[in-house]
Amino acid sequence: MLKAKAVLCFLVILFVFCFSSCGEKSEAVETGPITYVGNIGETAANKSVYTQNKSYKELRRISRSDMAVLYFDEENFSVSLYDYVEKKLWNSLPETYTDGTPSVVSVDVLYKNEVYTFNSQTDSVIKNKAVCEIRDDSVVITYTFEGTAKDGSLLSFSLPVYFVVTDGVMTASIDCSAIDSSRLPSDTYIKAVHLLNYFGSSAKGEKGDYILIPDGSGAVIDTEKPAEKFKKITVPVYSSFSSEEAKDGAVVAAFGMKTGESGFACLIENGEAQSSISAEKALVNSGYNKAGASFELIKTEETEKGTFITAVPYSGEIRATYKLVSSDRASYVGMASAIRETLIRNGTLGMADSLEESSSYPFVLS
C-alpha cells in the first residue's frame, strides 16, 4: 500500500521548480469528444517479445561509465543497465510475463477523435519494423509503428529513441521534432509518448522493496508483497499552482525504485512540463511493480463549449536520466541525493545550492 512518509529528502534536498519545458505558444482547435480505443494491435502469441530474461553475458555490450554498463538486446530491441557493484541487471522489459503488453516505448495517436495506443513490441519489433544504430557509446533504436484504424486506414509513423551512458548515468531521450508522422492521415496527432514505463518492473518483490514517487514531500509504495487490488497512481508534473490544486501535482520531476540491494533514481530533465509520473503495484496473479513517465505532446481540455486540443504539438526533447544507487545508498535518501547530483551535473542546481547545516529549507527557482 501507499505509505505517506515525511520523505524530507524530496522536500529539503530537491525542492526545485524547473520550467524549461514551459513557454511554448500553441493554439487550440475544437474537436469532438475523445474516445480511448486502447491497443491498436493484438497481444503477440510469442510472449518473449515482452520480456528480457537473458543474463548480461547474452546481451550486446554498448559502453560502461563508472559502475553502470549499457547493454542492448538484439532480439527484442530493448536496453538494460547493469549495476556493476551489486551485479544487478535493470531491464527495460520485465523478466517474466504475467499479462498485458509491456513495451520499451508506447505511443498514443489521436485519429478521428479516437486514441489508439501503439506498442513498440507488438506494433514494431514483432513486425520487423525496428532498426538500431550502434555508436561508440550509445544506441539509437528507431521504431516504425504500423496499425489499422477502425475505418481501415493505415496508421504508420517512426520514432527514434536515443540511449547513452555517461558519468554513470543512463540517458533515454526522444527528439520530438524527429518523429516522422508524414505517413499519418491529415488531422492525426501524436498525442502522448510513454517512455520506459517498464524499466525495472517485476511481477513480485523482495523484502524491503518499494517505489518512490514525488507525491507531497515524497511517498513510497511497498512492493514486497502483491496486492489484492491497487489503483494506478498518476502524478502530473507542474500541473497547477493554484492554492486548491497545487497539492495534486509533483514539484520534482523524479521517481525511483528499490529492488534488493540495488535501486535507481530517475530525473526527467527535458519535457517535464509535459509529463506525468505513474506507478502501479503487482497484484496476486497479474500486473507488475512498475513506475515510469508519460509525456503529453498535445493537451486536451474539456470545456462547456466543447473539447479542445493544442494545434501545435510539443516539438522539443524528452529526456530522462537513470542513476543507479547501490548498497547503503539504495534508500530514498540515497535516491534523492542521486537526483540532486544529477541536477548539479546538468546545471539546474549550482554547487552553492548543495545542502549545508541550516535552520531553513533551501528554495531554488530556475
mmCIF file of C-alpha atoms in Angstrom:
data_model
loop_
_atom_site.group_PDB
_atom_site.id
_atom_site.type_symbol
_atom_site.label_atom_id
_atom_site.label_comp_id
_atom_site.label_asym_id
_atom_site.label_seq_id
_atom_site.Cartn_x
_atom_site.Cartn_y
_atom_site.Cartn_z
ATOM 1 C CA MET A 1 0.000 0.000 0.000
ATOM 2 C CA LEU A 2 0.996 3.614 -0.396
ATOM 3 C CA LYS A 3 2.661 4.967 2.699
ATOM 4 C CA ALA A 4 2.650 8.751 3.028
ATOM 5 C CA LYS A 5 6.021 9.400 4.563
ATOM 6 C CA ALA A 6 7.835 12.564 5.506
ATOM 7 C CA VAL A 7 10.463 11.803 2.922
ATOM 8 C CA LEU A 8 12.056 15.152 3.579
ATOM 9 C CA CYS A 9 14.913 14.339 1.245
ATOM 10 C CA PHE A 10 12.497 15.202 -1.579
ATOM 11 C CA LEU A 11 11.311 18.374 0.095
ATOM 12 C CA VAL A 12 14.588 19.567 1.584
ATOM 13 C CA ILE A 13 17.113 18.296 -0.933
ATOM 14 C CA LEU A 14 15.055 18.559 -4.116
ATOM 15 C CA PHE A 15 12.522 21.371 -3.744
ATOM 16 C CA VAL A 16 13.209 22.709 -7.242
ATOM 17 C CA PHE A 17 10.899 24.130 -9.891
ATOM 18 C CA CYS A 18 12.306 23.671 -13.402
ATOM 19 C CA PHE A 19 10.179 25.369 -16.068
ATOM 20 C CA SER A 20 12.438 24.593 -19.022
ATOM 21 C CA SER A 21 9.582 22.984 -20.959
ATOM 22 C CA CYS A 22 7.063 25.736 -20.346
ATOM 23 C CA GLY A 23 6.504 28.662 -22.625
ATOM 24 C CA GLU A 24 5.742 27.024 -25.973
ATOM 25 C CA LYS A 25 2.979 29.005 -27.595
ATOM 26 C CA SER A 26 0.213 26.919 -29.113
ATOM 27 C CA GLU A 27 -3.263 27.388 -30.473
ATOM 28 C CA ALA A 28 -6.379 25.443 -29.584
ATOM 29 C CA VAL A 29 -8.506 23.545 -32.079
ATOM 30 C CA GLU A 30 -12.018 22.364 -31.283
ATOM 31 C CA THR A 31 -12.696 18.679 -31.709
ATOM 32 C CA GLY A 32 -15.409 16.242 -30.713
ATOM 33 C CA PRO A 33 -15.472 14.078 -27.575
ATOM 34 C CA ILE A 34 -12.366 11.858 -27.454
ATOM 35 C CA THR A 35 -12.651 8.083 -27.012
ATOM 36 C CA TYR A 36 -9.772 5.845 -25.908
ATOM 37 C CA VAL A 37 -9.781 2.718 -28.056
ATOM 38 C CA GLY A 38 -6.759 1.037 -26.432
ATOM 39 C CA ASN A 39 -4.090 -1.090 -28.081
ATOM 40 C CA ILE A 40 -4.226 -0.957 -31.849
ATOM 41 C CA GLY A 41 -2.700 -4.432 -32.264
ATOM 42 C CA GLU A 42 -3.481 -7.796 -30.726
ATOM 43 C CA THR A 43 -1.298 -9.255 -27.992
ATOM 44 C CA ALA A 44 1.528 -11.262 -29.566
ATOM 45 C CA ALA A 45 1.322 -15.045 -29.286
ATOM 46 C CA ASN A 46 5.065 -15.177 -28.593
ATOM 47 C CA LYS A 47 5.238 -13.560 -25.142
ATOM 48 C CA SER A 48 9.054 -13.468 -25.178
ATOM 49 C CA VAL A 49 8.815 -10.232 -27.163
ATOM 50 C CA TYR A 50 7.519 -8.580 -23.974
ATOM 51 C CA THR A 51 10.274 -9.853 -21.654
ATOM 52 C CA GLN A 52 14.025 -9.681 -21.173
ATOM 53 C CA ASN A 53 15.288 -12.610 -19.099
ATOM 54 C CA LYS A 54 18.788 -13.034 -20.531
ATOM 55 C CA SER A 55 21.936 -12.556 -18.492
ATOM 56 C CA TYR A 56 24.172 -9.608 -19.339
ATOM 57 C CA LYS A 57 26.593 -12.062 -20.984
ATOM 58 C CA GLU A 58 23.948 -12.833 -23.625
ATOM 59 C CA LEU A 59 23.405 -9.166 -24.468
ATOM 60 C CA ARG A 60 25.435 -6.823 -26.621
ATOM 61 C CA ARG A 61 27.569 -4.500 -24.530
ATOM 62 C CA ILE A 62 27.447 -0.878 -25.676
ATOM 63 C CA SER A 63 29.515 1.078 -23.145
ATOM 64 C CA ARG A 64 30.498 1.414 -19.495
ATOM 65 C CA SER A 65 30.715 4.572 -17.411
ATOM 66 C CA ASP A 66 31.614 4.419 -13.756
ATOM 67 C CA MET A 67 29.686 1.455 -12.283
ATOM 68 C CA ALA A 68 26.941 1.427 -14.960
ATOM 69 C CA VAL A 69 27.097 -0.660 -18.132
ATOM 70 C CA LEU A 70 24.665 -0.250 -21.041
ATOM 71 C CA TYR A 71 23.543 -3.390 -22.894
ATOM 72 C CA PHE A 72 21.307 -3.961 -25.912
ATOM 73 C CA ASP A 73 19.067 -6.948 -26.662
ATOM 74 C CA GLU A 74 19.204 -7.562 -30.403
ATOM 75 C CA GLU A 75 16.117 -9.793 -30.366
ATOM 76 C CA ASN A 76 13.512 -7.599 -28.681
ATOM 77 C CA PHE A 77 15.191 -4.208 -29.238
ATOM 78 C CA SER A 78 15.384 -3.265 -25.592
ATOM 79 C CA VAL A 79 18.144 -1.880 -23.392
ATOM 80 C CA SER A 80 19.432 -2.947 -19.987
ATOM 81 C CA LEU A 81 21.557 -1.176 -17.395
ATOM 82 C CA TYR A 82 23.967 -3.264 -15.328
ATOM 83 C CA ASP A 83 24.806 -2.343 -11.735
ATOM 84 C CA TYR A 84 28.461 -3.367 -11.563
ATOM 85 C CA VAL A 85 28.543 -3.114 -7.759
ATOM 86 C CA GLU A 86 25.552 -5.323 -6.930
ATOM 87 C CA LYS A 87 25.761 -7.417 -10.139
ATOM 88 C CA LYS A 88 22.145 -6.463 -10.841
ATOM 89 C CA LEU A 89 20.703 -6.093 -14.352
ATOM 90 C CA TRP A 90 17.963 -3.484 -14.724
ATOM 91 C CA ASN A 91 15.895 -4.217 -17.827
ATOM 92 C CA SER A 92 13.502 -2.031 -19.798
ATOM 93 C CA LEU A 93 11.136 -5.016 -20.017
ATOM 94 C CA PRO A 94 10.028 -7.373 -17.207
ATOM 95 C CA GLU A 95 11.930 -10.617 -16.708
ATOM 96 C CA THR A 96 8.733 -12.693 -16.501
ATOM 97 C CA TYR A 97 5.401 -12.249 -18.265
ATOM 98 C CA THR A 98 2.087 -12.134 -16.414
ATOM 99 C CA ASP A 99 -0.282 -10.195 -18.658
ATOM 100 C CA GLY A 100 -0.676 -7.051 -20.743
ATOM 101 C CA THR A 101 1.678 -5.708 -23.385
ATOM 102 C CA PRO A 102 4.899 -4.459 -21.775
ATOM 103 C CA SER A 103 6.946 -2.184 -24.021
ATOM 104 C CA VAL A 104 10.095 -0.101 -24.210
ATOM 105 C CA VAL A 105 8.002 2.775 -25.523
ATOM 106 C CA SER A 106 4.322 3.145 -26.371
ATOM 107 C CA VAL A 107 2.586 5.969 -28.201
ATOM 108 C CA ASP A 108 -0.969 7.299 -28.167
ATOM 109 C CA VAL A 109 -2.243 8.532 -31.537
ATOM 110 C CA LEU A 110 -5.364 10.677 -31.930
ATOM 111 C CA TYR A 111 -7.223 9.868 -35.145
ATOM 112 C CA LYS A 112 -10.808 10.990 -35.813
ATOM 113 C CA ASN A 113 -11.429 11.688 -32.119
ATOM 114 C CA GLU A 114 -10.250 8.205 -31.156
ATOM 115 C CA VAL A 115 -6.994 7.465 -29.334
ATOM 116 C CA TYR A 116 -5.100 4.325 -30.394
ATOM 117 C CA THR A 117 -2.125 3.028 -28.392
ATOM 118 C CA PHE A 118 0.858 1.690 -30.332
ATOM 119 C CA ASN A 119 3.292 -0.670 -28.604
ATOM 120 C CA SER A 120 6.984 -0.908 -29.544
ATOM 121 C CA GLN A 121 6.983 -4.692 -29.135
ATOM 122 C CA THR A 122 3.623 -5.594 -30.731
ATOM 123 C CA ASP A 123 3.406 -2.937 -33.424
ATOM 124 C CA SER A 124 7.058 -2.577 -34.398
ATOM 125 C CA VAL A 125 9.525 -5.229 -33.183
ATOM 126 C CA ILE A 126 7.402 -8.297 -33.948
ATOM 127 C CA LYS A 127 6.686 -6.850 -37.406
ATOM 128 C CA ASN A 128 10.435 -6.444 -38.057
ATOM 129 C CA LYS A 129 9.979 -2.683 -38.283
ATOM 130 C CA ALA A 130 12.549 -1.723 -35.622
ATOM 131 C CA VAL A 131 16.138 -0.866 -36.515
ATOM 132 C CA CYS A 132 19.090 0.144 -34.373
ATOM 133 C CA GLU A 133 22.287 2.093 -34.879
ATOM 134 C CA ILE A 134 25.170 1.153 -32.586
ATOM 135 C CA ARG A 135 27.579 4.008 -31.967
ATOM 136 C CA ASP A 136 30.765 4.144 -29.897
ATOM 137 C CA ASP A 137 28.995 4.689 -26.576
ATOM 138 C CA SER A 138 25.298 4.715 -27.416
ATOM 139 C CA VAL A 139 22.470 3.036 -29.294
ATOM 140 C CA VAL A 140 19.669 4.647 -31.285
ATOM 141 C CA ILE A 141 16.576 2.479 -31.766
ATOM 142 C CA THR A 142 14.093 3.650 -34.378
ATOM 143 C CA TYR A 143 10.688 2.048 -34.008
ATOM 144 C CA THR A 144 8.394 2.210 -37.017
ATOM 145 C CA PHE A 145 4.849 1.612 -35.832
ATOM 146 C CA GLU A 146 2.085 0.232 -38.040
ATOM 147 C CA GLY A 147 -1.566 -0.467 -37.313
ATOM 148 C CA THR A 148 -5.023 -0.270 -38.828
ATOM 149 C CA ALA A 149 -7.740 2.039 -37.513
ATOM 150 C CA LYS A 150 -11.395 1.032 -37.191
ATOM 151 C CA ASP A 151 -12.198 2.537 -40.597
ATOM 152 C CA GLY A 152 -9.419 0.542 -42.275
ATOM 153 C CA SER A 153 -6.949 3.426 -42.563
ATOM 154 C CA LEU A 154 -3.266 2.556 -42.158
ATOM 155 C CA LEU A 155 -1.604 4.466 -39.334
ATOM 156 C CA SER A 156 2.184 4.452 -39.566
ATOM 157 C CA PHE A 157 4.951 6.614 -38.120
ATOM 158 C CA SER A 158 8.546 6.355 -36.879
ATOM 159 C CA LEU A 159 10.118 7.390 -33.608
ATOM 160 C CA PRO A 160 13.850 7.265 -32.698
ATOM 161 C CA VAL A 161 14.925 6.694 -29.077
ATOM 162 C CA TYR A 162 18.487 7.528 -28.036
ATOM 163 C CA PHE A 163 20.231 5.697 -25.163
ATOM 164 C CA VAL A 164 23.668 6.599 -23.783
ATOM 165 C CA VAL A 165 25.618 6.107 -20.545
ATOM 166 C CA THR A 166 27.852 8.939 -19.328
ATOM 167 C CA ASP A 167 29.120 9.797 -15.846
ATOM 168 C CA GLY A 168 27.472 6.638 -14.513
ATOM 169 C CA VAL A 169 24.022 7.769 -15.679
ATOM 170 C CA MET A 170 21.860 6.301 -18.454
ATOM 171 C CA THR A 171 20.007 8.875 -20.526
ATOM 172 C CA ALA A 172 16.961 7.970 -22.621
ATOM 173 C CA SER A 173 15.794 10.705 -24.953
ATOM 174 C CA ILE A 174 13.482 11.415 -27.872
ATOM 175 C CA ASP A 175 13.743 14.449 -30.131
ATOM 176 C CA CYS A 176 10.054 15.046 -30.804
ATOM 177 C CA SER A 177 10.882 17.090 -33.897
ATOM 178 C CA ALA A 178 12.448 13.910 -35.352
ATOM 179 C CA ILE A 179 9.213 11.891 -35.097
ATOM 180 C CA ASP A 180 8.251 11.045 -38.680
ATOM 181 C CA SER A 181 4.470 11.367 -38.889
ATOM 182 C CA SER A 182 4.387 12.119 -42.630
ATOM 183 C CA ARG A 183 2.621 8.798 -43.360
ATOM 184 C CA LEU A 184 -0.249 9.538 -40.991
ATOM 185 C CA PRO A 185 -3.553 10.868 -42.406
ATOM 186 C CA SER A 186 -4.180 14.584 -42.076
ATOM 187 C CA ASP A 187 -5.553 15.841 -38.742
ATOM 188 C CA THR A 188 -3.901 12.914 -36.955
ATOM 189 C CA TYR A 189 -1.814 13.716 -33.897
ATOM 190 C CA ILE A 190 0.866 12.015 -31.845
ATOM 191 C CA LYS A 191 -0.894 12.621 -28.551
ATOM 192 C CA ALA A 192 1.410 11.088 -25.936
ATOM 193 C CA VAL A 193 4.611 9.095 -25.519
ATOM 194 C CA HIS A 194 5.167 6.627 -22.657
ATOM 195 C CA LEU A 195 8.918 6.091 -22.236
ATOM 196 C CA LEU A 196 10.442 3.153 -20.316
ATOM 197 C CA ASN A 197 7.329 2.592 -18.212
ATOM 198 C CA TYR A 198 8.517 -0.981 -17.544
ATOM 199 C CA PHE A 199 12.125 -0.199 -16.636
ATOM 200 C CA GLY A 200 12.968 -2.293 -13.573
ATOM 201 C CA SER A 201 9.466 -3.769 -13.455
ATOM 202 C CA SER A 202 8.803 -7.099 -11.776
ATOM 203 C CA ALA A 203 5.893 -9.432 -11.097
ATOM 204 C CA LYS A 204 6.957 -9.935 -7.473
ATOM 205 C CA GLY A 205 9.049 -8.098 -4.931
ATOM 206 C CA GLU A 206 11.633 -8.812 -2.276
ATOM 207 C CA LYS A 207 11.809 -7.785 1.373
ATOM 208 C CA GLY A 208 12.269 -4.034 1.688
ATOM 209 C CA ASP A 209 11.415 -3.262 -1.962
ATOM 210 C CA TYR A 210 9.460 -0.127 -2.844
ATOM 211 C CA ILE A 211 8.714 2.544 -5.428
ATOM 212 C CA LEU A 212 9.384 6.193 -4.588
ATOM 213 C CA ILE A 213 7.063 8.784 -6.142
ATOM 214 C CA PRO A 214 7.027 12.606 -5.831
ATOM 215 C CA ASP A 215 3.706 12.789 -4.003
ATOM 216 C CA GLY A 216 3.798 15.651 -1.500
ATOM 217 C CA SER A 217 7.160 15.548 0.252
ATOM 218 C CA GLY A 218 7.673 12.079 -1.197
ATOM 219 C CA ALA A 219 5.891 8.771 -0.661
ATOM 220 C CA VAL A 220 6.767 5.118 -1.037
ATOM 221 C CA ILE A 221 4.736 2.188 -2.333
ATOM 222 C CA ASP A 222 5.702 -1.034 -0.599
ATOM 223 C CA THR A 223 6.205 -3.734 -3.265
ATOM 224 C CA GLU A 224 7.408 -6.557 -1.027
ATOM 225 C CA LYS A 225 4.072 -8.361 -1.242
ATOM 226 C CA PRO A 226 1.483 -8.321 -4.056
ATOM 227 C CA ALA A 227 -1.803 -6.508 -3.505
ATOM 228 C CA GLU A 228 -5.330 -7.873 -3.764
ATOM 229 C CA LYS A 229 -6.253 -4.692 -5.597
ATOM 230 C CA PHE A 230 -4.433 -1.471 -6.398
ATOM 231 C CA LYS A 231 -5.460 1.642 -8.284
ATOM 232 C CA LYS A 232 -2.842 3.115 -10.588
ATOM 233 C CA ILE A 233 -1.322 6.321 -9.205
ATOM 234 C CA THR A 234 -0.638 9.170 -11.625
ATOM 235 C CA VAL A 235 1.050 12.380 -10.507
ATOM 236 C CA PRO A 236 1.157 15.214 -13.081
ATOM 237 C CA VAL A 237 4.267 17.373 -13.023
ATOM 238 C CA TYR A 238 3.735 21.121 -12.543
ATOM 239 C CA SER A 239 0.018 20.563 -13.159
ATOM 240 C CA SER A 240 -1.235 23.584 -11.275
ATOM 241 C CA PHE A 241 -0.080 26.128 -8.751
ATOM 242 C CA SER A 242 -3.440 27.355 -7.532
ATOM 243 C CA SER A 243 -3.983 27.071 -3.793
ATOM 244 C CA GLU A 244 -6.615 24.356 -4.301
ATOM 245 C CA GLU A 245 -4.807 22.148 -6.813
ATOM 246 C CA ALA A 246 -1.078 22.552 -6.281
ATOM 247 C CA LYS A 247 -1.034 19.556 -3.954
ATOM 248 C CA ASP A 248 -2.114 17.321 -6.844
ATOM 249 C CA GLY A 249 0.988 17.983 -8.943
ATOM 250 C CA ALA A 250 4.619 16.992 -8.438
ATOM 251 C CA VAL A 251 7.099 19.805 -7.954
ATOM 252 C CA VAL A 252 10.030 17.457 -8.579
ATOM 253 C CA ALA A 253 10.002 15.530 -11.866
ATOM 254 C CA ALA A 254 11.619 12.438 -10.382
ATOM 255 C CA PHE A 255 10.914 8.971 -9.047
ATOM 256 C CA GLY A 256 12.799 5.861 -8.007
ATOM 257 C CA MET A 257 12.656 2.154 -7.336
ATOM 258 C CA LYS A 258 14.455 -0.248 -4.992
ATOM 259 C CA THR A 259 14.893 -3.981 -5.598
ATOM 260 C CA GLY A 260 17.041 -5.941 -3.194
ATOM 261 C CA GLU A 261 20.315 -4.107 -2.538
ATOM 262 C CA SER A 262 20.096 -2.060 -5.726
ATOM 263 C CA GLY A 263 17.913 0.784 -6.918
ATOM 264 C CA PHE A 264 17.671 3.615 -9.385
ATOM 265 C CA ALA A 265 16.631 7.247 -9.324
ATOM 266 C CA CYS A 266 15.083 8.772 -12.440
ATOM 267 C CA LEU A 267 15.028 12.509 -13.172
ATOM 268 C CA ILE A 268 13.076 13.951 -16.097
ATOM 269 C CA GLU A 269 15.418 16.614 -17.457
ATOM 270 C CA ASN A 270 13.538 17.766 -20.567
ATOM 271 C CA GLY A 271 9.835 17.704 -21.344
ATOM 272 C CA GLU A 272 8.994 17.707 -17.655
ATOM 273 C CA ALA A 273 6.170 20.248 -18.032
ATOM 274 C CA GLN A 274 4.542 17.817 -20.485
ATOM 275 C CA SER A 275 4.957 14.841 -18.185
ATOM 276 C CA SER A 276 3.222 12.838 -15.518
ATOM 277 C CA ILE A 277 4.677 10.113 -13.318
ATOM 278 C CA SER A 278 2.722 6.911 -12.732
ATOM 279 C CA ALA A 279 3.192 3.871 -10.529
ATOM 280 C CA GLU A 280 1.481 0.514 -10.201
ATOM 281 C CA LYS A 281 1.791 -2.425 -7.835
ATOM 282 C CA ALA A 282 1.719 -6.080 -8.857
ATOM 283 C CA LEU A 283 -1.423 -7.976 -7.938
ATOM 284 C CA VAL A 284 -1.600 -11.529 -6.698
ATOM 285 C CA ASN A 285 -1.978 -13.109 -10.137
ATOM 286 C CA SER A 286 -1.298 -10.275 -12.573
ATOM 287 C CA GLY A 287 0.359 -6.943 -13.164
ATOM 288 C CA TYR A 288 3.801 -5.580 -12.352
ATOM 289 C CA ASN A 289 5.543 -3.383 -9.835
ATOM 290 C CA LYS A 290 6.470 -0.506 -12.100
ATOM 291 C CA ALA A 291 6.924 3.234 -12.390
ATOM 292 C CA GLY A 292 7.518 5.491 -15.353
ATOM 293 C CA ALA A 293 6.842 8.761 -17.105
ATOM 294 C CA SER A 294 4.392 9.754 -19.832
ATOM 295 C CA PHE A 295 4.604 12.885 -21.963
ATOM 296 C CA GLU A 296 1.596 14.683 -23.461
ATOM 297 C CA LEU A 297 2.658 16.172 -26.805
ATOM 298 C CA ILE A 298 -0.756 17.744 -27.303
ATOM 299 C CA LYS A 299 -3.011 18.856 -24.493
ATOM 300 C CA THR A 300 -6.740 18.199 -24.403
ATOM 301 C CA GLU A 301 -9.275 20.140 -22.390
ATOM 302 C CA GLU A 302 -12.971 19.650 -21.812
ATOM 303 C CA THR A 303 -14.940 22.911 -21.563
ATOM 304 C CA GLU A 304 -18.574 23.950 -21.650
ATOM 305 C CA LYS A 305 -18.047 24.944 -25.277
ATOM 306 C CA GLY A 306 -16.590 21.590 -26.304
ATOM 307 C CA THR A 307 -13.356 19.600 -26.399
ATOM 308 C CA PHE A 308 -10.208 21.419 -27.456
ATOM 309 C CA ILE A 309 -6.692 20.230 -28.332
ATOM 310 C CA THR A 310 -3.491 22.180 -28.840
ATOM 311 C CA ALA A 311 -2.928 22.529 -32.573
ATOM 312 C CA VAL A 312 0.869 22.782 -32.267
ATOM 313 C CA PRO A 313 2.329 19.648 -30.626
ATOM 314 C CA TYR A 314 5.326 19.835 -28.315
ATOM 315 C CA SER A 315 8.364 19.520 -30.570
ATOM 316 C CA GLY A 316 11.179 19.744 -28.038
ATOM 317 C CA GLU A 317 13.188 16.979 -26.449
ATOM 318 C CA ILE A 318 12.028 14.343 -23.987
ATOM 319 C CA ARG A 319 14.908 13.286 -21.773
ATOM 320 C CA ALA A 320 15.046 11.123 -18.634
ATOM 321 C CA THR A 321 18.170 10.077 -16.748
ATOM 322 C CA TYR A 322 18.529 6.906 -14.687
ATOM 323 C CA LYS A 323 21.195 6.786 -11.982
ATOM 324 C CA LEU A 324 21.890 3.565 -10.108
ATOM 325 C CA VAL A 325 22.144 3.522 -6.325
ATOM 326 C CA SER A 326 23.695 0.530 -4.574
ATOM 327 C CA SER A 327 24.412 -0.872 -1.125
ATOM 328 C CA ASP A 328 23.894 1.723 1.616
ATOM 329 C CA ARG A 329 22.759 4.309 -0.947
ATOM 330 C CA ALA A 330 19.838 2.111 -2.038
ATOM 331 C CA SER A 331 17.368 4.112 0.039
ATOM 332 C CA TYR A 332 15.035 7.020 -0.644
ATOM 333 C CA VAL A 333 17.649 9.347 0.901
ATOM 334 C CA GLY A 334 20.241 7.923 -1.493
ATOM 335 C CA MET A 335 17.843 8.303 -4.414
ATOM 336 C CA ALA A 336 17.179 11.943 -3.558
ATOM 337 C CA SER A 337 20.910 12.589 -3.256
ATOM 338 C CA ALA A 338 21.463 10.969 -6.660
ATOM 339 C CA ILE A 339 18.802 13.215 -8.187
ATOM 340 C CA ARG A 340 20.363 16.269 -6.571
ATOM 341 C CA GLU A 341 23.750 15.253 -8.011
ATOM 342 C CA THR A 342 22.185 14.961 -11.461
ATOM 343 C CA LEU A 343 20.634 18.428 -11.088
ATOM 344 C CA ILE A 344 24.064 19.804 -10.210
ATOM 345 C CA ARG A 345 25.699 17.938 -13.095
ATOM 346 C CA ASN A 346 23.262 19.293 -15.685
ATOM 347 C CA GLY A 347 23.490 22.831 -14.330
ATOM 348 C CA THR A 348 19.975 23.129 -12.888
ATOM 349 C CA LEU A 349 21.468 23.459 -9.412
ATOM 350 C CA GLY A 350 24.811 25.074 -8.654
ATOM 351 C CA MET A 351 27.329 23.724 -6.197
ATOM 352 C CA ALA A 352 26.368 26.536 -3.849
ATOM 353 C CA ASP A 353 22.882 25.034 -3.664
ATOM 354 C CA SER A 354 24.177 21.874 -2.007
ATOM 355 C CA LEU A 355 22.870 21.414 1.483
ATOM 356 C CA GLU A 356 24.726 22.909 4.387
ATOM 357 C CA GLU A 357 23.674 22.885 8.000
ATOM 358 C CA SER A 358 20.780 25.320 8.205
ATOM 359 C CA SER A 359 17.612 26.004 10.145
ATOM 360 C CA SER A 360 15.582 26.721 6.977
ATOM 361 C CA TYR A 361 14.664 24.840 3.817
ATOM 362 C CA PRO A 362 16.532 25.790 0.618
ATOM 363 C CA PHE A 363 14.367 27.015 -2.263
ATOM 364 C CA VAL A 364 15.635 27.343 -5.828
ATOM 365 C CA LEU A 365 13.644 28.771 -8.751
ATOM 366 C CA SER A 366 15.149 28.475 -12.226
#
